[in-house]
Coordinates of C-alpha atoms in Angstrom, one line a residue:
Chain O
M1 CA 54.2 10.6 -6.8
L2 CA 51.1 8.6 -5.8
I3 CA 50.7 9.7 -2.2
E4 CA 52.1 12.6 -0.3
L5 CA 51.4 13.4 3.4
K6 CA 52.7 16.7 4.8
K7 CA 52.6 17.3 8.6
V8 CA 49.4 15.3 8.9
E9 CA 47.7 15.4 12.4
K10 CA 44.6 13.7 13.6
V11 CA 42.9 14.4 16.9
Y12 CA 39.9 12.5 18.1
K13 CA 37.5 14.1 20.5
V14 CA 36.3 11.8 23.2
G15 CA 33.7 13.9 25.0
A16 CA 35.5 17.0 26.0
V17 CA 39.0 15.4 25.9
E18 CA 41.1 15.7 22.8
V19 CA 43.1 12.6 22.0
P20 CA 45.9 13.0 19.5
A21 CA 46.4 9.9 17.3
L22 CA 48.8 11.3 14.7
R23 CA 51.2 14.1 15.6
G24 CA 52.7 15.3 12.3
I25 CA 53.3 12.6 9.7
D26 CA 55.4 13.2 6.5
L27 CA 55.2 10.4 4.1
K28 CA 55.6 9.8 0.3
I29 CA 54.6 6.7 -1.5
E30 CA 55.5 6.0 -5.1
A31 CA 53.5 3.8 -7.5
N32 CA 54.4 0.1 -7.3
E33 CA 55.9 0.4 -3.8
Y34 CA 55.3 -2.3 -1.2
L35 CA 55.2 -0.7 2.2
A36 CA 54.5 -2.2 5.6
I37 CA 53.3 0.1 8.4
M38 CA 54.3 -1.3 11.8
G39 CA 54.0 -0.3 15.4
P40 CA 52.6 -1.3 18.7
S41 CA 48.9 -0.8 19.3
G42 CA 48.0 2.8 20.0
S43 CA 50.9 4.0 17.8
G44 CA 48.4 5.4 15.2
K45 CA 48.8 2.8 12.4
S46 CA 45.1 2.2 12.1
T47 CA 44.4 6.0 12.0
L48 CA 47.0 6.4 9.3
M49 CA 45.5 3.6 7.4
N50 CA 42.1 5.1 7.6
I51 CA 43.4 8.4 6.3
L52 CA 45.4 6.8 3.5
G53 CA 42.2 4.9 2.6
C54 CA 40.1 8.1 2.5
L55 CA 37.8 6.7 5.1
D56 CA 38.8 9.7 7.3
T57 CA 40.3 13.1 6.7
P58 CA 43.2 14.7 8.6
T59 CA 42.6 17.3 11.3
K60 CA 45.6 19.3 10.1
G61 CA 48.1 19.0 7.4
S62 CA 47.8 18.0 3.8
Y63 CA 47.2 14.7 2.0
I64 CA 47.6 14.6 -1.7
F65 CA 46.3 11.5 -3.4
A66 CA 47.1 11.2 -7.1
G67 CA 47.4 15.0 -7.4
R68 CA 44.3 15.9 -5.4
E69 CA 44.0 17.4 -1.9
V70 CA 41.9 15.0 0.0
A71 CA 41.2 17.3 2.9
N72 CA 38.9 19.4 0.7
L73 CA 36.8 16.6 -0.8
T74 CA 33.2 16.0 0.0
D75 CA 31.9 12.7 1.4
D76 CA 30.7 11.6 -2.1
E77 CA 34.0 12.4 -3.7
L78 CA 35.8 10.4 -1.0
A79 CA 33.4 7.5 -1.6
Q80 CA 34.3 7.7 -5.3
I81 CA 38.0 7.6 -4.6
R82 CA 37.5 4.6 -2.3
N83 CA 35.5 3.0 -5.0
R84 CA 37.8 3.5 -8.0
K85 CA 41.3 4.1 -6.6
I86 CA 41.6 2.1 -3.4
G87 CA 41.2 -1.6 -2.7
F88 CA 40.7 -2.6 1.0
V89 CA 41.6 -5.9 2.6
F90 CA 40.6 -6.3 6.2
Q91 CA 41.7 -8.6 9.0
T92 CA 38.2 -9.9 9.4
F93 CA 37.5 -10.2 5.7
N94 CA 34.4 -8.0 5.9
L95 CA 32.4 -9.9 3.3
L96 CA 28.6 -9.6 3.1
P97 CA 27.5 -12.8 4.7
R98 CA 24.3 -13.4 2.7
A99 CA 25.9 -12.7 -0.7
T100 CA 27.8 -15.2 -2.9
A101 CA 31.5 -14.8 -3.6
L102 CA 30.6 -13.4 -7.0
H103 CA 28.2 -10.9 -5.7
N104 CA 30.6 -9.7 -3.0
V105 CA 33.2 -9.1 -5.7
E106 CA 30.6 -7.4 -7.9
L107 CA 29.8 -4.9 -5.3
P108 CA 32.4 -2.2 -6.0
L109 CA 31.4 -2.4 -9.7
I110 CA 27.8 -1.9 -8.8
Y111 CA 28.7 1.3 -7.0
S112 CA 30.7 2.5 -10.0
G113 CA 27.8 1.9 -12.3
V114 CA 29.3 -0.9 -14.5
P115 CA 26.5 -2.7 -16.4
A116 CA 25.4 -6.1 -15.2
S117 CA 26.9 -8.4 -17.8
E118 CA 30.3 -6.7 -17.7
R119 CA 30.2 -6.8 -13.9
V120 CA 29.7 -10.5 -13.8
R121 CA 32.5 -11.1 -16.3
R122 CA 35.0 -8.9 -14.4
A123 CA 34.1 -10.3 -11.0
A124 CA 34.5 -13.8 -12.3
E125 CA 37.9 -12.9 -13.8
A126 CA 39.0 -11.4 -10.5
L127 CA 38.0 -14.5 -8.6
E128 CA 39.8 -16.7 -11.0
S129 CA 43.0 -14.6 -10.6
V130 CA 43.0 -15.4 -6.9
G131 CA 42.4 -19.1 -7.6
L132 CA 38.6 -19.2 -6.7
G133 CA 37.3 -19.8 -10.2
D134 CA 35.3 -22.8 -8.9
R135 CA 33.8 -21.1 -5.9
L136 CA 31.8 -18.3 -7.6
N137 CA 28.4 -19.2 -6.1
H138 CA 29.6 -20.1 -2.6
R139 CA 28.6 -17.9 0.4
P140 CA 31.3 -16.8 2.9
N141 CA 30.2 -19.4 5.5
E142 CA 30.8 -22.1 2.9
L143 CA 34.4 -21.0 2.4
S144 CA 37.5 -21.4 4.5
G145 CA 39.3 -18.4 6.1
G146 CA 41.9 -18.3 3.4
Q147 CA 39.3 -18.5 0.7
R148 CA 37.4 -15.7 2.3
Q149 CA 40.4 -13.5 2.3
R150 CA 41.0 -14.4 -1.4
V151 CA 37.4 -13.2 -2.1
A152 CA 38.2 -10.0 -0.3
L153 CA 41.4 -9.6 -2.3
A154 CA 39.4 -10.2 -5.5
R155 CA 36.9 -7.5 -4.4
A156 CA 39.8 -5.1 -3.7
L157 CA 41.3 -5.8 -7.2
V158 CA 38.2 -5.8 -9.3
N159 CA 38.1 -2.1 -10.0
R160 CA 41.8 -2.0 -10.8
P161 CA 42.7 0.4 -8.0
S162 CA 45.8 2.6 -7.7
I163 CA 46.6 1.2 -4.3
I164 CA 45.7 -1.8 -2.2
L165 CA 45.5 -1.2 1.6
A166 CA 45.6 -4.3 3.7
D167 CA 45.0 -4.1 7.5
E168 CA 46.5 -7.2 9.2
P169 CA 45.3 -9.4 6.3
T170 CA 46.7 -12.6 7.9
G171 CA 45.6 -11.8 11.4
N172 CA 42.8 -14.3 11.4
L173 CA 44.6 -17.0 9.4
D174 CA 46.8 -19.8 10.4
S175 CA 50.5 -19.4 9.4
K176 CA 50.3 -21.7 6.4
T177 CA 47.3 -20.0 4.9
G178 CA 48.7 -16.6 5.9
A179 CA 51.9 -17.4 3.9
E180 CA 49.7 -18.3 0.9
I181 CA 48.0 -15.0 1.1
M182 CA 51.3 -13.2 1.4
E183 CA 52.5 -15.0 -1.8
L184 CA 49.4 -13.7 -3.5
F185 CA 50.3 -10.1 -2.4
K186 CA 53.8 -10.6 -3.7
K187 CA 52.5 -11.7 -7.0
L188 CA 50.2 -8.7 -7.2
H189 CA 53.2 -6.4 -6.4
Q190 CA 55.2 -8.0 -9.2
E191 CA 52.3 -7.3 -11.5
G192 CA 52.7 -3.6 -10.8
N193 CA 50.3 -3.0 -7.9
T194 CA 51.0 -0.6 -5.1
I195 CA 50.6 -2.3 -1.7
V196 CA 50.4 -0.8 1.8
L197 CA 50.2 -3.3 4.6
V198 CA 49.5 -2.7 8.2
T199 CA 50.9 -5.4 10.5
H200 CA 52.6 -5.9 13.8
E201 CA 54.2 -9.2 12.8
E202 CA 57.9 -9.0 11.8
Y203 CA 57.7 -12.0 9.5
I204 CA 54.8 -10.5 7.5
A205 CA 56.6 -7.2 7.2
Q206 CA 59.6 -9.1 5.7
Y207 CA 57.6 -9.5 2.5
S208 CA 57.7 -5.7 1.9
Q209 CA 60.3 -3.5 0.4
R210 CA 59.9 -0.7 2.9
R211 CA 59.1 -0.6 6.5
L212 CA 57.5 2.4 8.3
K213 CA 57.6 2.2 12.1
L214 CA 55.2 4.4 14.1
L215 CA 55.3 5.2 17.7
D216 CA 52.9 7.6 19.6
G217 CA 51.7 9.1 16.3
R218 CA 55.0 9.9 14.8
V219 CA 57.3 8.2 12.3
Q220 CA 60.0 6.5 14.3
D221 CA 61.8 4.7 11.5
D222 CA 61.5 4.5 7.7
I223 CA 63.6 1.7 6.3
H224 CA 64.0 1.1 2.5
L225 CA 65.1 -2.5 1.7
E226 CA 66.7 -3.1 -1.7
E227 CA 65.2 -6.6 -2.1
S228 CA 62.0 -8.0 -0.9
R229 CA 61.9 -11.7 0.1
Chain F
M1 CA 23.1 1.8 -8.4
E2 CA 20.3 0.4 -10.5
I3 CA 16.8 0.0 -9.1
R4 CA 16.6 -3.6 -10.1
E5 CA 19.8 -4.4 -8.1
N6 CA 18.3 -2.5 -5.2
I7 CA 15.1 -4.5 -5.2
F8 CA 17.0 -7.7 -5.5
Q9 CA 19.1 -6.9 -2.5
A10 CA 16.0 -5.7 -0.6
L11 CA 14.3 -9.0 -1.2
Q12 CA 17.4 -10.9 -0.1
A13 CA 17.5 -8.9 3.1
L14 CA 13.7 -9.5 3.8
K15 CA 14.1 -13.2 3.0
A16 CA 16.7 -13.5 5.7
H17 CA 14.0 -12.6 8.3
K18 CA 10.8 -14.0 6.8
L19 CA 8.7 -14.1 9.9
R20 CA 9.8 -10.7 11.1
S21 CA 9.2 -9.1 7.7
F22 CA 5.7 -10.7 7.6
L23 CA 4.8 -9.5 11.1
T24 CA 6.1 -6.0 10.4
T25 CA 4.0 -5.7 7.3
L26 CA 0.8 -6.9 8.9
G27 CA -0.5 -3.4 9.8
I28 CA -0.2 -2.5 6.1
V29 CA -1.9 -5.7 5.1
I30 CA -4.9 -5.1 7.4
G31 CA -5.2 -1.5 6.3
V32 CA -5.1 -2.3 2.6
T33 CA -7.4 -5.3 3.0
T34 CA -10.0 -3.1 4.8
V35 CA -9.9 -0.5 2.1
I36 CA -10.1 -2.9 -0.8
T37 CA -12.9 -5.0 0.7
M38 CA -15.0 -2.0 1.6
L39 CA -14.4 -0.4 -1.8
S40 CA -15.4 -3.6 -3.7
L41 CA -18.5 -4.1 -1.6
I42 CA -19.7 -0.5 -1.8
Q43 CA -18.9 -0.3 -5.5
G44 CA -20.8 -3.5 -6.0
M45 CA -23.8 -2.2 -4.1
N46 CA -23.7 1.1 -6.0
R47 CA -23.7 -0.8 -9.2
S48 CA -26.7 -3.0 -8.2
V49 CA -28.6 0.0 -6.8
Q50 CA -28.0 1.9 -10.0
G51 CA -29.1 -1.1 -12.0
Q52 CA -32.3 -1.4 -10.0
I53 CA -33.1 2.2 -10.4
R54 CA -32.5 2.1 -14.1
S55 CA -34.9 -0.8 -14.3
L56 CA -37.5 1.4 -12.7
G57 CA -37.1 3.9 -15.5
S58 CA -34.8 6.6 -14.2
N59 CA -37.2 9.4 -15.1
T60 CA -40.1 8.4 -12.8
F61 CA -40.4 10.6 -9.7
Y62 CA -42.2 10.4 -6.4
I63 CA -44.2 13.0 -4.5
Q64 CA -44.7 12.6 -0.8
K65 CA -45.8 14.5 2.2
F66 CA -42.6 14.1 4.1
P67 CA -39.0 13.7 3.0
A68 CA -38.0 10.1 2.4
I69 CA -34.9 10.3 4.5
R70 CA -35.0 12.4 7.6
M71 CA -32.9 12.7 10.7
G72 CA -34.6 12.9 14.1
R73 CA -38.2 14.0 14.7
L74 CA -40.2 16.0 12.2
G75 CA -40.5 19.7 12.9
E76 CA -43.6 21.8 13.3
K77 CA -43.6 22.8 9.6
Y78 CA -43.8 19.2 8.5
R79 CA -46.5 18.1 10.9
K80 CA -49.0 20.8 9.8
R81 CA -48.8 19.6 6.2
K82 CA -51.9 18.4 4.5
D83 CA -52.2 14.9 3.3
L84 CA -51.7 14.0 -0.4
T85 CA -54.8 12.4 -1.9
I86 CA -55.9 10.2 -4.8
E87 CA -57.5 13.2 -6.3
D88 CA -54.1 15.0 -6.3
A89 CA -52.7 12.2 -8.4
Q90 CA -55.7 12.3 -10.8
A91 CA -55.3 16.1 -11.1
I92 CA -51.7 15.7 -12.0
A93 CA -52.5 13.1 -14.6
R94 CA -55.2 15.2 -16.1
L95 CA -53.7 18.7 -16.0
C96 CA -50.0 18.2 -16.8
P97 CA -49.2 17.7 -20.5
A98 CA -45.6 16.5 -19.8
V99 CA -47.0 13.7 -17.5
K100 CA -47.7 10.3 -19.0
K101 CA -49.0 8.5 -16.0
A102 CA -49.6 9.5 -12.3
S103 CA -50.5 6.9 -9.8
A104 CA -51.2 7.1 -6.1
Y105 CA -50.4 4.4 -3.7
A106 CA -50.6 3.9 0.1
Q107 CA -49.4 1.2 2.4
E108 CA -50.6 -0.7 5.4
F109 CA -47.7 -2.2 7.3
P110 CA -47.2 -4.5 9.0
V111 CA -49.9 -7.0 8.2
R112 CA -50.1 -10.8 8.0
A113 CA -52.1 -12.7 5.3
K114 CA -53.8 -15.9 6.4
Y115 CA -55.3 -18.8 4.4
K116 CA -56.8 -21.7 6.3
G117 CA -53.9 -22.8 8.6
E118 CA -51.2 -21.0 6.7
K119 CA -49.8 -17.6 7.8
T120 CA -47.3 -15.3 6.2
P121 CA -44.7 -13.3 8.1
Y122 CA -45.2 -9.6 8.5
I123 CA -45.6 -8.0 5.0
S124 CA -47.0 -4.9 3.6
L125 CA -50.4 -4.4 2.0
I126 CA -50.1 -1.9 -0.8
G127 CA -53.1 0.0 -1.9
G128 CA -52.5 0.9 -5.5
T129 CA -53.8 1.4 -9.0
P130 CA -53.3 -0.8 -12.2
E131 CA -50.4 1.5 -13.1
F132 CA -48.4 0.7 -9.9
L133 CA -47.3 -2.8 -11.1
E134 CA -46.4 -1.5 -14.5
L135 CA -44.4 1.4 -13.1
H136 CA -42.5 -0.9 -10.9
Q137 CA -42.0 -3.5 -13.7
Y138 CA -43.8 -6.4 -12.1
S139 CA -45.2 -9.0 -14.5
L140 CA -48.2 -11.3 -13.9
E141 CA -47.7 -15.0 -13.4
R142 CA -51.3 -16.1 -13.2
G143 CA -54.8 -14.6 -13.2
R144 CA -55.2 -10.9 -13.9
S145 CA -53.9 -7.6 -12.6
L146 CA -55.9 -4.9 -10.9
T147 CA -58.3 -3.0 -13.2
P148 CA -59.8 0.5 -13.2
L149 CA -63.1 -1.1 -12.3
D150 CA -61.6 -2.7 -9.2
V151 CA -60.5 0.7 -8.1
Q152 CA -63.7 2.4 -9.0
H153 CA -65.9 -0.2 -7.1
R154 CA -63.5 -0.6 -4.3
R155 CA -63.5 -4.4 -4.8
A156 CA -61.9 -6.6 -2.1
V157 CA -59.4 -8.2 -4.5
V158 CA -55.7 -8.8 -4.2
V159 CA -52.8 -9.7 -6.4
L160 CA -50.1 -11.7 -4.5
G161 CA -46.4 -11.2 -4.5
A162 CA -44.4 -14.3 -5.3
D163 CA -43.3 -14.8 -1.6
I164 CA -46.9 -14.8 -0.5
T165 CA -48.0 -17.3 -3.1
E166 CA -45.2 -19.5 -2.0
D167 CA -46.2 -19.2 1.7
L168 CA -50.0 -19.6 1.4
F169 CA -50.5 -21.7 -1.7
P170 CA -47.5 -24.0 -2.1
H171 CA -49.6 -26.7 -3.8
L172 CA -52.8 -25.0 -4.6
D173 CA -54.0 -22.6 -7.4
P174 CA -54.6 -19.4 -5.4
I175 CA -56.9 -17.8 -8.0
G176 CA -60.4 -17.4 -6.6
Q177 CA -59.4 -18.3 -3.1
Q178 CA -60.0 -15.9 -0.2
V179 CA -57.3 -14.7 2.1
L180 CA -57.7 -12.9 5.4
I181 CA -55.8 -9.7 6.0
K182 CA -56.2 -7.7 9.1
G183 CA -59.8 -8.5 9.7
H184 CA -61.0 -8.4 6.0
R185 CA -61.5 -11.0 3.4
F186 CA -59.9 -10.5 -0.1
T187 CA -60.3 -12.6 -3.2
V188 CA -57.1 -13.5 -5.0
V189 CA -57.3 -12.5 -8.7
G190 CA -53.7 -12.8 -9.7
T191 CA -50.1 -13.7 -8.7
L192 CA -46.8 -12.0 -9.7
E193 CA -43.6 -13.4 -11.1
P194 CA -40.8 -13.2 -8.5
K195 CA -38.5 -10.2 -8.9
G196 CA -35.8 -11.4 -6.5
N197 CA -33.7 -9.7 -3.9
F198 CA -32.5 -6.2 -3.7
L199 CA -29.7 -5.6 -1.1
G200 CA -30.8 -8.6 0.8
E201 CA -34.5 -7.5 0.9
S202 CA -37.1 -9.5 -0.9
M203 CA -39.1 -7.5 -3.4
D204 CA -41.8 -10.0 -3.5
D205 CA -43.2 -9.9 0.0
F206 CA -46.3 -7.8 -0.5
V207 CA -49.8 -8.0 -1.7
I208 CA -51.6 -5.3 -3.6
T209 CA -55.2 -4.3 -3.5
P210 CA -57.0 -1.2 -5.0
I211 CA -56.1 2.0 -3.1
T212 CA -59.7 2.8 -2.7
T213 CA -60.3 -0.6 -1.1
L214 CA -57.4 0.0 1.3
M215 CA -59.0 3.3 2.3
K216 CA -62.4 1.9 2.7
F217 CA -61.2 -1.0 5.0
Y218 CA -58.5 0.8 7.0
G219 CA -59.5 4.4 7.0
K220 CA -58.8 7.5 4.9
R221 CA -58.0 9.9 7.7
R222 CA -54.3 10.6 8.4
R223 CA -53.3 8.5 5.4
S224 CA -51.2 10.5 2.9
V225 CA -50.6 8.7 -0.4
T226 CA -47.4 8.6 -2.4
I227 CA -47.8 9.7 -6.0
V228 CA -45.6 8.1 -8.7
V229 CA -45.3 10.1 -11.8
E230 CA -43.9 9.1 -15.2
P231 CA -43.1 11.9 -17.6
V232 CA -43.8 11.5 -21.3
S233 CA -40.1 11.3 -22.1
V234 CA -36.7 11.5 -20.3
E235 CA -36.2 15.0 -21.7
A236 CA -39.6 16.1 -20.3
T237 CA -38.7 15.1 -16.7
Q238 CA -38.0 18.6 -15.5
L239 CA -41.0 20.0 -17.2
A240 CA -43.2 17.3 -15.7
I241 CA -41.8 18.1 -12.2
D242 CA -42.5 21.8 -12.8
Q243 CA -46.1 21.2 -14.0
A244 CA -46.9 18.8 -11.2
T245 CA -45.5 21.3 -8.6
Q246 CA -47.7 24.0 -10.0
V247 CA -50.8 21.8 -9.9
L248 CA -50.1 20.7 -6.3
R249 CA -49.4 24.3 -5.1
R250 CA -52.6 25.5 -6.5
R251 CA -54.7 22.6 -5.1
R252 CA -53.1 23.0 -1.7
G253 CA -53.3 26.8 -1.6
V254 CA -49.6 27.5 -1.1
P255 CA -49.0 31.3 -1.2
Y256 CA -46.5 32.3 -4.0
D257 CA -43.9 33.4 -1.5
Q258 CA -43.9 30.1 0.5
P259 CA -41.9 27.0 -0.3
N260 CA -43.5 23.7 -1.3
D261 CA -45.3 21.9 1.4
F262 CA -44.6 18.5 -0.2
E263 CA -41.5 16.6 -1.3
I264 CA -40.5 15.6 -4.8
M265 CA -37.9 12.9 -5.2
T266 CA -36.4 11.8 -8.4
L267 CA -34.5 8.5 -8.5
D268 CA -31.4 10.5 -9.2
M269 CA -31.9 12.3 -5.9
L270 CA -32.4 9.0 -4.1
M271 CA -29.3 7.7 -5.7
D272 CA -27.4 10.8 -4.4
V273 CA -28.7 10.3 -0.9
Y274 CA -27.7 6.7 -1.1
K275 CA -24.3 7.6 -2.3
K276 CA -23.8 10.1 0.5
L277 CA -24.8 7.4 2.9
T278 CA -22.4 4.8 1.6
G279 CA -19.8 7.6 1.2
S280 CA -19.8 8.3 4.9
V281 CA -19.6 4.6 5.7
F282 CA -16.6 4.4 3.4
G283 CA -15.1 7.5 4.9
A284 CA -15.3 5.9 8.4
M285 CA -13.6 2.8 7.0
V286 CA -10.9 4.8 5.3
G287 CA -10.3 6.5 8.7
I288 CA -9.9 3.1 10.3
A289 CA -7.7 1.9 7.5
G290 CA -5.6 5.1 7.8
I291 CA -4.9 4.4 11.5
S292 CA -4.0 0.8 10.6
L293 CA -1.6 2.1 7.9
L294 CA -0.1 4.6 10.4
V295 CA 0.5 1.9 12.9
G296 CA 1.9 -0.3 10.1
G297 CA 4.2 2.5 9.0
I298 CA 5.5 3.0 12.6
G299 CA 6.1 -0.8 12.7
I300 CA 8.1 -0.6 9.5
M301 CA 10.1 2.4 10.8
N302 CA 10.8 0.5 14.0
I303 CA 12.0 -2.6 12.2
M304 CA 14.1 -0.6 9.8
L305 CA 15.8 1.1 12.7
V306 CA 16.6 -2.3 14.1
S307 CA 17.8 -3.5 10.8
V308 CA 20.1 -0.5 10.3
T309 CA 21.6 -1.2 13.7
E310 CA 22.0 -4.9 13.0
R311 CA 23.6 -4.2 9.7
T312 CA 25.9 -1.4 10.8
R313 CA 28.9 -3.4 9.8
E314 CA 27.4 -4.1 6.4
I315 CA 26.9 -0.4 5.9
G316 CA 30.5 0.2 6.9
I317 CA 31.7 -2.4 4.3
R318 CA 29.6 -0.9 1.6
K319 CA 30.9 2.6 2.4
A320 CA 34.5 1.4 2.5
I321 CA 34.2 -0.1 -1.0
G322 CA 32.7 3.1 -2.4
A323 CA 28.9 3.4 -1.6
K324 CA 27.9 7.0 -1.5
R325 CA 25.4 8.3 1.1
S326 CA 22.7 8.3 -1.6
D327 CA 23.4 4.6 -2.4
I328 CA 22.9 3.6 1.2
L329 CA 19.9 5.9 1.5
Y330 CA 18.2 4.3 -1.5
Q331 CA 19.1 0.8 -0.4
F332 CA 17.3 1.1 2.9
L333 CA 14.5 3.2 1.5
I334 CA 13.8 0.6 -1.2
E335 CA 13.9 -2.1 1.4
A336 CA 11.2 -0.2 3.4
V337 CA 9.1 0.3 0.3
T338 CA 9.5 -3.3 -0.8
L339 CA 8.4 -4.4 2.7
S340 CA 5.3 -2.1 2.7
G341 CA 4.6 -2.7 -1.0
L342 CA 4.6 -6.5 -0.4
G343 CA 2.2 -5.8 2.4
G344 CA 0.1 -3.8 0.0
I345 CA 0.0 -6.6 -2.5
L346 CA -0.9 -9.1 0.1
G347 CA -3.7 -6.8 1.3
I348 CA -5.0 -6.3 -2.2
G349 CA -5.1 -10.1 -2.6
L350 CA -6.9 -10.6 0.7
G351 CA -9.3 -7.7 0.1
V352 CA -10.2 -9.0 -3.4
G353 CA -10.6 -12.5 -2.0
I354 CA -12.8 -11.4 0.9
G355 CA -14.9 -9.2 -1.4
E356 CA -15.4 -12.2 -3.8
L357 CA -16.2 -14.4 -0.8
V358 CA -18.8 -12.0 0.6
G359 CA -20.2 -11.6 -2.9
A360 CA -20.5 -15.4 -3.2
I361 CA -22.1 -16.3 0.1
S362 CA -24.3 -13.2 0.7
P363 CA -26.7 -11.2 -1.4
L364 CA -24.2 -8.3 -1.4
P365 CA -22.5 -8.1 -4.8
A366 CA -18.8 -7.2 -5.1
T367 CA -17.1 -5.3 -7.8
I368 CA -13.4 -4.5 -7.6
P369 CA -12.5 -1.3 -9.4
I370 CA -9.0 -1.3 -10.9
W371 CA -8.3 2.1 -9.5
S372 CA -8.8 0.8 -6.0
I373 CA -6.0 -1.7 -6.6
I374 CA -3.7 1.0 -7.8
L375 CA -4.7 3.2 -4.9
G376 CA -4.0 0.5 -2.4
F377 CA -0.6 -0.2 -3.8
T378 CA 0.3 3.4 -4.1
F379 CA -0.7 4.1 -0.6
S380 CA 1.3 1.3 0.9
A381 CA 4.3 2.2 -1.1
A382 CA 3.9 5.8 0.1
V383 CA 3.8 4.6 3.7
G384 CA 7.1 2.8 3.1
I385 CA 8.7 6.0 1.7
F386 CA 7.4 8.1 4.5
F387 CA 8.3 5.9 7.4
G388 CA 11.5 4.5 5.7
I389 CA 13.1 7.8 5.1
Y390 CA 14.3 8.4 8.7
P391 CA 15.9 5.0 9.2
A392 CA 17.5 5.2 5.7
S393 CA 19.0 8.6 6.3
K394 CA 20.3 7.4 9.6
A395 CA 22.0 4.5 7.8
A396 CA 23.4 6.9 5.1
K397 CA 24.9 9.2 7.7
L398 CA 26.8 6.5 9.5
N399 CA 30.6 7.1 9.8
P400 CA 32.3 4.4 7.8
I401 CA 35.1 3.8 10.3
A402 CA 32.8 3.5 13.3
A403 CA 30.5 1.3 11.3
L404 CA 33.3 -1.0 10.3
R405 CA 34.4 -1.4 13.9
Y406 CA 30.9 -2.1 15.1
E407 CA 30.5 -5.5 16.7

């Protein structure tokens, strides 16, 4: 079992008011699953994503990631898990604007202390695997949206994470480019990666094997499909 | 994260805002420039003063009625002091075995020397002995020096400093000519080689006549002489000082339980006084530079706070992909230090340049001590650390989710 959530609750404090975002989530994710988290805005999918990604910790309940209880970890330990075990892909790409594609992909390796020469080799490999072998020294503003998202994917992959978390990865792309990115995710899944995708678009969710629907901070539906498209 | 990577990223970040970075670091630049310039000038002056003093023979000492450097008006105890006389100098020379030479001199200042239509600016007329020129390492250009007979017979003869020769006799041989000084005629018997400038002051703008002549023409009363004493050897300096002191106390009738009623100055003491003086000038400059560094540091803190806010999203991204708090802390700290360090380097360059320039176009010599460069750089880097730590820790403490969402 890669991920296990038991009765996870998250409450945000806005001034004196407590706003519940998650109201008891139970969820298990196995290695090499392809899961889409769906739900209307305000349903808690972003909060769940942040907790799964170790950017945030639950207010109540237990989150076991690869056998470790995340709720008890320090900031630095969480940073280390994000660095080695989790690859993020964001809707707005979140690349460093002044850095080249290569340097953006190198960044996780810098934080895990990989020596410079190996770093460059691995980052270049990761960029090649997403089809950007000829764009290593381009800056984000010299790349198209699809290419930027591929750089972000390469960055997510470069440290060989246990899980890839993607938050609306096609939200800022046209449908053709979006489909290309989804094909890339599919390929990664077939290569054995675990993928969790947050989306509110049905046709994107159709790529997945399993759909988790949230409403008002609770699991409304958890559908396992035999075949992904 | 490695330091090299950090510095590379810091330079990238600073390059993105070149003008802003430059303006921010200006306070540091000015502070470091001030320190380096002042240090190089003071150091250069010290060197040159030391050189001059060494050329005088560092073991000669001076005996005077009053302290050479005094603040404010002289007190009662000074005004009642007896004058020092030529006879005192002769007694020291005769009675002290550790003394090689003792020579008295006095000065009439300001005077102007005239020859036909020509006139010098205000100069000093020194009344001395043949030893005076030797003790002060002047050499003769033409004619002869003063002789013991000149002193004995109070002859109206003068030896001219090089500036005076230049002023009065640009085309003429001055030997044998008569110059008019303050109502008296003197025959020129010799001229001196130029000795050059010392701290911007010419050392050649005087004429010298026998001390006895000076006293005859301009009065003996209320004229205390200065006695220059040269010990037999460097090792005998303290002994010579002790012996001369004893002789003078006896001659002046100072009771055994009273302090000396005259002042003895060695060149080392003069050097100390001089160093104290330049030290306080330097202290004041360091104060000003300190304020400049403080203001510069606050400027750096300010711009780093702006930078942290501007780059909130970048911090979020870095944290999301695994940067620890310490990684972010170092990143911004090193950026601040890079900024202030570059300011320091710029300031060192400017300071050295200004020092050299002043040295080239004015008589003040400049020497740049290596330690001052190290000091300037260390200080500016320290300012970066001190004022960078708060913005950096603010960046490090940012919540990654909030930072990622920041627009």
